[in-house]
CSV table of C-alpha atoms in Angstrom, one decimal:
chain,number,residue,atom,x,y,z
A,247,UNK,CA,-24.2,-16.2,-22.8
A,248,UNK,CA,-21.2,-14.9,-23.0
A,249,UNK,CA,-18.6,-16.7,-25.8
A,250,UNK,CA,-15.5,-18.0,-24.5
A,251,UNK,CA,-12.2,-18.6,-26.5
A,252,UNK,CA,-9.2,-19.7,-25.5
A,253,UNK,CA,-6.5,-19.4,-28.3
A,254,UNK,CA,-2.7,-21.2,-27.9
A,255,UNK,CA,-0.2,-19.4,-28.7
A,256,UNK,CA,3.4,-20.4,-29.9
A,257,UNK,CA,5.1,-20.2,-26.8
A,258,UNK,CA,2.7,-23.2,-24.9
A,259,UNK,CA,0.0,-20.7,-23.3
A,260,UNK,CA,-3.3,-19.3,-24.0
A,261,UNK,CA,-5.1,-16.1,-24.0
A,262,UNK,CA,-8.5,-16.7,-23.0
A,263,UNK,CA,-11.7,-15.0,-24.8
A,264,UNK,CA,-14.4,-13.3,-24.0
A,265,UNK,CA,-16.5,-12.2,-25.8
A,266,UNK,CA,-14.0,-10.6,-28.5
A,267,UNK,CA,-12.0,-9.4,-25.7
A,268,UNK,CA,-9.0,-10.9,-23.8
A,269,UNK,CA,-9.4,-11.6,-20.2
A,270,UNK,CA,-5.8,-13.8,-19.2
A,271,UNK,CA,-3.4,-15.3,-20.5
A,272,UNK,CA,-2.1,-18.7,-18.8
A,273,UNK,CA,1.0,-20.7,-19.1
A,274,UNK,CA,-0.5,-23.8,-17.0
A,275,UNK,CA,3.1,-25.5,-16.9
A,276,UNK,CA,5.3,-22.2,-15.9
A,277,UNK,CA,2.3,-20.3,-13.6
A,278,UNK,CA,5.2,-17.5,-13.5
A,279,UNK,CA,5.3,-16.5,-17.4
A,280,UNK,CA,2.8,-13.2,-17.1
A,281,UNK,CA,2.5,-11.7,-20.4
A,282,UNK,CA,0.4,-9.1,-19.8
A,283,UNK,CA,1.9,-6.5,-18.7
A,284,UNK,CA,-0.2,-4.9,-16.3
A,285,UNK,CA,-0.5,-8.2,-14.6
A,286,UNK,CA,3.3,-7.9,-13.9
A,287,UNK,CA,3.1,-4.9,-12.7
A,288,UNK,CA,0.7,-6.2,-10.2
A,289,UNK,CA,2.8,-9.2,-9.6
A,290,UNK,CA,5.9,-6.5,-8.8
A,291,UNK,CA,3.6,-4.6,-6.3
A,292,UNK,CA,2.8,-7.9,-4.4
A,293,UNK,CA,6.5,-9.1,-4.6
A,294,UNK,CA,7.8,-5.3,-3.3
A,295,UNK,CA,4.9,-5.3,-0.4
A,296,UNK,CA,5.3,-8.5,0.5
A,297,UNK,CA,8.3,-10.2,-0.3
A,298,UNK,CA,7.8,-14.4,-0.5
A,299,UNK,CA,7.7,-17.5,0.1
A,300,UNK,CA,5.3,-16.6,3.0
A,301,UNK,CA,1.7,-17.2,2.5
A,302,UNK,CA,-0.6,-13.9,1.9
A,303,UNK,CA,-4.3,-14.1,2.1
A,304,UNK,CA,-5.7,-12.5,-1.6
A,305,UNK,CA,-9.4,-11.5,-2.9
A,306,UNK,CA,-9.4,-11.6,-6.3
A,307,UNK,CA,-12.5,-9.2,-8.1
A,308,UNK,CA,-12.2,-10.4,-11.3
A,309,UNK,CA,-11.1,-14.2,-12.2
A,310,UNK,CA,-11.0,-15.1,-15.7
A,311,UNK,CA,-8.5,-17.8,-16.4
A,312,UNK,CA,-6.8,-17.3,-12.9
A,313,UNK,CA,-3.4,-16.0,-13.7
A,314,UNK,CA,-2.8,-14.0,-10.7
A,315,UNK,CA,-4.0,-16.7,-8.6
A,316,UNK,CA,-1.9,-19.1,-9.9
A,317,UNK,CA,1.1,-16.8,-9.7
A,318,UNK,CA,0.3,-16.4,-6.1
A,319,UNK,CA,0.1,-20.2,-5.4
A,320,UNK,CA,3.3,-20.8,-7.2
A,321,UNK,CA,5.7,-18.0,-6.1
A,322,UNK,CA,3.8,-18.0,-2.2
A,323,UNK,CA,2.4,-21.6,-1.7
A,324,UNK,CA,-0.3,-22.3,0.4
A,325,UNK,CA,-1.7,-18.8,0.2
A,326,UNK,CA,-5.7,-18.8,1.1
A,327,UNK,CA,-7.2,-17.1,-1.8
A,328,UNK,CA,-10.4,-16.1,-3.3
A,329,UNK,CA,-11.8,-15.1,-6.3
A,330,UNK,CA,-14.8,-13.6,-7.3
A,331,UNK,CA,-15.9,-14.2,-10.2
A,332,UNK,CA,-19.8,-14.2,-11.2
A,333,UNK,CA,-19.3,-15.8,-14.8
A,334,UNK,CA,-19.8,-19.6,-14.0
A,335,UNK,CA,-19.8,-20.8,-17.3
A,336,UNK,CA,-16.5,-19.3,-17.9
A,337,UNK,CA,-14.9,-20.6,-14.5
A,338,UNK,CA,-16.2,-23.6,-15.9
A,339,UNK,CA,-14.5,-23.5,-19.1
A,340,UNK,CA,-10.9,-22.4,-17.6
A,341,UNK,CA,-11.3,-24.9,-14.6
A,342,UNK,CA,-11.8,-28.1,-18.0
A,343,UNK,CA,-9.3,-26.8,-20.1
A,344,UNK,CA,-6.8,-24.9,-17.8
A,345,UNK,CA,-6.8,-26.9,-14.7
A,346,UNK,CA,-5.4,-25.2,-11.4
A,347,UNK,CA,-2.4,-27.1,-10.1
A,348,UNK,CA,-2.6,-29.3,-7.2
A,349,UNK,CA,-2.3,-28.7,-4.0
A,350,UNK,CA,-4.1,-24.7,-4.4
A,351,UNK,CA,-5.8,-22.9,-1.9
A,352,UNK,CA,-7.9,-21.0,-4.6
A,353,UNK,CA,-12.2,-20.5,-3.9
A,354,UNK,CA,-13.9,-19.3,-7.0
A,355,UNK,CA,-17.1,-17.6,-5.8
A,356,UNK,CA,-20.1,-17.3,-8.5
A,357,UNK,CA,-20.2,-13.6,-7.3
A,358,UNK,CA,-20.3,-9.6,-8.5
A,359,UNK,CA,-17.2,-8.3,-7.0
A,360,UNK,CA,-18.8,-5.4,-5.0
A,361,UNK,CA,-21.5,-7.7,-3.4
A,362,UNK,CA,-18.7,-10.2,-2.4
A,363,UNK,CA,-16.5,-7.5,-1.3
A,364,UNK,CA,-18.9,-6.3,1.2
A,365,UNK,CA,-19.5,-10.0,2.5
A,366,UNK,CA,-15.9,-10.2,3.7
A,367,UNK,CA,-14.7,-10.0,7.0
A,368,UNK,CA,-13.0,-6.9,8.2
A,369,UNK,CA,-9.0,-7.4,8.2
A,370,UNK,CA,-9.4,-10.4,6.6
A,371,UNK,CA,-7.0,-9.8,3.4
A,372,UNK,CA,-3.1,-8.9,3.2
A,373,UNK,CA,-4.2,-7.9,-0.3
A,374,UNK,CA,-7.3,-6.8,-2.6
A,375,UNK,CA,-6.9,-7.1,-6.5
A,376,UNK,CA,-9.4,-5.3,-8.9
A,377,UNK,CA,-9.0,-6.3,-12.3
A,378,UNK,CA,-12.6,-7.0,-13.6
A,379,UNK,CA,-13.8,-6.2,-16.7
A,380,UNK,CA,-18.0,-6.0,-17.8
A,381,UNK,CA,-17.3,-5.7,-21.9
A,382,UNK,CA,-14.0,-4.3,-22.2
A,383,UNK,CA,-15.2,-1.7,-19.0
A,384,UNK,CA,-14.0,-1.8,-15.7
A,385,UNK,CA,-17.6,-1.2,-13.7
A,386,UNK,CA,-18.5,1.9,-12.1
A,387,UNK,CA,-19.5,0.5,-9.0
A,388,UNK,CA,-15.8,-1.0,-8.8
A,389,UNK,CA,-14.4,2.6,-9.0
A,390,UNK,CA,-15.9,4.9,-6.1
A,391,UNK,CA,-15.1,6.0,-2.7
A,392,UNK,CA,-17.7,3.9,-0.9
A,393,UNK,CA,-16.4,0.5,-2.7
A,394,UNK,CA,-13.1,1.6,-1.5
A,395,UNK,CA,-14.2,1.9,1.7
A,396,UNK,CA,-15.3,-1.2,1.9
A,397,UNK,CA,-12.0,-2.4,0.8
A,398,UNK,CA,-9.8,-0.6,3.0
A,399,UNK,CA,-12.3,-2.4,6.1
A,400,UNK,CA,-11.6,-5.4,4.4
A,401,UNK,CA,-7.4,-4.7,4.5
A,402,UNK,CA,-5.2,-6.1,6.9
A,403,UNK,CA,-3.5,-2.8,8.7
A,404,UNK,CA,-0.5,-3.5,6.2
A,405,UNK,CA,-2.8,-4.9,3.2
A,406,UNK,CA,-2.4,-3.3,-0.2
A,407,UNK,CA,-4.9,-2.8,-2.8
A,408,UNK,CA,-4.0,-3.0,-6.1
A,409,UNK,CA,-6.3,-1.8,-9.6
A,410,UNK,CA,-5.9,-2.2,-12.8
A,411,UNK,CA,-7.3,1.3,-14.2
A,412,UNK,CA,-7.4,1.6,-17.7
A,413,UNK,CA,-7.5,5.3,-19.6
A,414,UNK,CA,-7.6,7.6,-22.4
A,415,UNK,CA,-4.6,9.9,-22.6
A,416,UNK,CA,-5.3,13.0,-20.3
A,417,UNK,CA,-5.9,10.6,-17.7
A,418,UNK,CA,-9.2,12.2,-16.9
A,419,UNK,CA,-11.1,9.3,-15.7
A,420,UNK,CA,-8.0,8.2,-13.6
A,421,UNK,CA,-7.8,10.9,-12.0
A,422,UNK,CA,-11.2,10.3,-10.7
A,423,UNK,CA,-10.3,6.9,-9.1
A,424,UNK,CA,-7.5,8.3,-7.6
A,425,UNK,CA,-9.1,10.8,-5.5
A,426,UNK,CA,-11.2,7.9,-4.7
A,427,UNK,CA,-8.9,6.1,-3.7
A,428,UNK,CA,-7.1,9.1,-1.2
A,429,UNK,CA,-10.7,9.4,0.5
A,430,UNK,CA,-9.7,6.1,1.6
A,431,UNK,CA,-5.8,5.0,1.8
A,432,UNK,CA,-3.1,7.2,3.6
A,433,UNK,CA,-0.7,6.6,0.3
A,434,UNK,CA,-1.2,5.8,-3.7
A,435,UNK,CA,1.1,5.0,-6.1
A,436,UNK,CA,0.7,4.3,-9.8
A,437,UNK,CA,2.4,1.8,-12.3
A,438,UNK,CA,2.2,2.3,-15.9
A,439,UNK,CA,4.1,1.3,-19.4
A,440,UNK,CA,6.4,4.2,-20.2
A,441,UNK,CA,4.5,5.7,-23.3
A,442,UNK,CA,1.2,5.3,-20.8
A,443,UNK,CA,2.6,7.7,-18.8
A,444,UNK,CA,3.6,10.0,-21.3
A,445,UNK,CA,-0.2,9.9,-22.6
A,446,UNK,CA,0.8,8.8,-25.8
A,447,UNK,CA,-2.0,5.9,-25.8
A,448,UNK,CA,-4.5,4.5,-24.3
A,449,UNK,CA,-3.1,2.0,-22.1
A,450,UNK,CA,-3.4,-0.1,-18.4
A,451,UNK,CA,-2.7,1.9,-15.3
A,452,UNK,CA,-2.0,-0.1,-12.2
A,453,UNK,CA,-3.3,2.1,-8.9
A,454,UNK,CA,-1.8,0.9,-5.6
A,455,UNK,CA,-3.5,2.2,-2.3
A,456,UNK,CA,-2.5,1.0,1.3
A,457,UNK,CA,-2.7,2.4,4.8
A,458,UNK,CA,0.4,1.9,5.8
A,459,UNK,CA,4.0,3.4,4.0
A,460,UNK,CA,4.5,2.2,0.4
A,461,UNK,CA,8.1,1.4,-0.3
A,462,UNK,CA,7.9,3.1,-3.3
A,463,UNK,CA,12.1,2.2,-4.0
A,464,UNK,CA,11.2,-1.3,-4.2
A,465,UNK,CA,8.6,-1.2,-6.0
A,466,UNK,CA,10.3,0.3,-8.7
A,467,UNK,CA,13.1,-2.2,-8.4
A,468,UNK,CA,10.7,-5.1,-8.8
A,469,UNK,CA,8.7,-3.7,-11.9
A,470,UNK,CA,12.3,-2.9,-13.6
A,471,UNK,CA,12.7,-6.9,-13.5
A,472,UNK,CA,10.1,-8.0,-15.8
A,473,UNK,CA,11.0,-6.5,-19.2
A,474,UNK,CA,8.7,-3.8,-20.4
A,475,UNK,CA,10.1,-0.4,-19.9
A,476,UNK,CA,7.4,1.5,-17.1
A,477,UNK,CA,7.7,3.4,-14.0
A,478,UNK,CA,6.3,4.1,-10.8
A,479,UNK,CA,4.4,7.3,-10.1
A,480,UNK,CA,3.6,8.5,-6.3
A,481,UNK,CA,3.4,11.6,-3.4
A,482,UNK,CA,3.5,14.8,-5.4
A,483,UNK,CA,4.1,14.1,-9.2
A,484,UNK,CA,1.1,11.7,-8.8
A,485,UNK,CA,-1.3,14.5,-6.7
A,486,UNK,CA,0.3,16.9,-10.1
A,487,UNK,CA,-0.8,14.8,-13.0
A,488,UNK,CA,-4.3,14.3,-11.2
A,489,UNK,CA,-5.0,17.4,-9.6
A,490,UNK,CA,-8.2,17.1,-11.7
A,491,UNK,CA,-10.1,14.3,-10.1
A,492,UNK,CA,-13.1,13.8,-8.1
A,493,UNK,CA,-13.8,10.9,-6.0
A,494,UNK,CA,-16.5,8.8,-7.5
A,495,UNK,CA,-20.1,8.1,-5.7
A,496,UNK,CA,-22.6,5.4,-5.6
A,497,UNK,CA,-24.7,7.6,-7.1
A,498,UNK,CA,-22.3,9.4,-10.2
A,499,UNK,CA,-19.9,6.7,-11.5
A,500,UNK,CA,-19.3,5.6,-14.4
A,501,UNK,CA,-17.3,2.3,-16.3
A,502,UNK,CA,-13.6,2.9,-17.1
A,503,UNK,CA,-13.5,3.8,-20.9
A,504,UNK,CA,-13.5,1.7,-23.8
A,505,UNK,CA,-10.2,0.7,-25.5
A,506,UNK,CA,-10.0,2.4,-28.6
A,507,UNK,CA,-10.0,0.6,-32.4
A,508,UNK,CA,-6.7,0.5,-32.8
A,509,UNK,CA,-7.4,1.1,-36.3
A,510,UNK,CA,-8.9,4.4,-35.8
A,511,UNK,CA,-6.9,5.9,-32.1
A,512,UNK,CA,-4.9,8.5,-32.4
A,513,UNK,CA,-3.4,10.9,-30.0
A,514,UNK,CA,-4.7,14.4,-28.7
């Protein structure tokens, strides 16, 4: 059984740890307080694509502390949300120690992400958010062309897929994931901190994919509202940076690269 630990900080928030890996940061009193930079990027994308406060239907692949579902509820009250989180013990601990707000419409299903998405109805979601880790790595079956095809079916015509996809400098893995997204969606973009964009270190990239045209100027404006210096890649520049990619398939996928030991990592 996974070890779950709640680590409070001096600002009133709590970091949810699972087997020593930070999974989420939660501020129960202020759900709009987002600490992890990639969660801020995901929120920025949702704000750009679905200006509030109207409710939106969101499916989250990966739940942990339910940080982004709490944010969606706070910014778009009444939003129906499905969270696919297979770790029932983790969910029970989070519910007990970090209770959800009153009136929420967040439904946590104890399911793995892939079969959970496959079971969803066509055009049933405004957004699908993939932020799932197992032993610190994104599972292989959540990065394939086949999986992205299921997400494309589940999304509404105006829907958006948002994926947390970490990689090392060089973006060898990330390029393959982007290639898979391009096979399922007409439009793609990438959001990351500037030092990750420049290839200086391992880090999280938030990938965005949609059937509809993405308002890149608005995404950039929303990203700029948050404190971390970040950038947005799309179009020819994203194509150039990921040109070596080959889409992953169910027969030949792999988990995302593990995070390096901070004491041993150096830029190649």
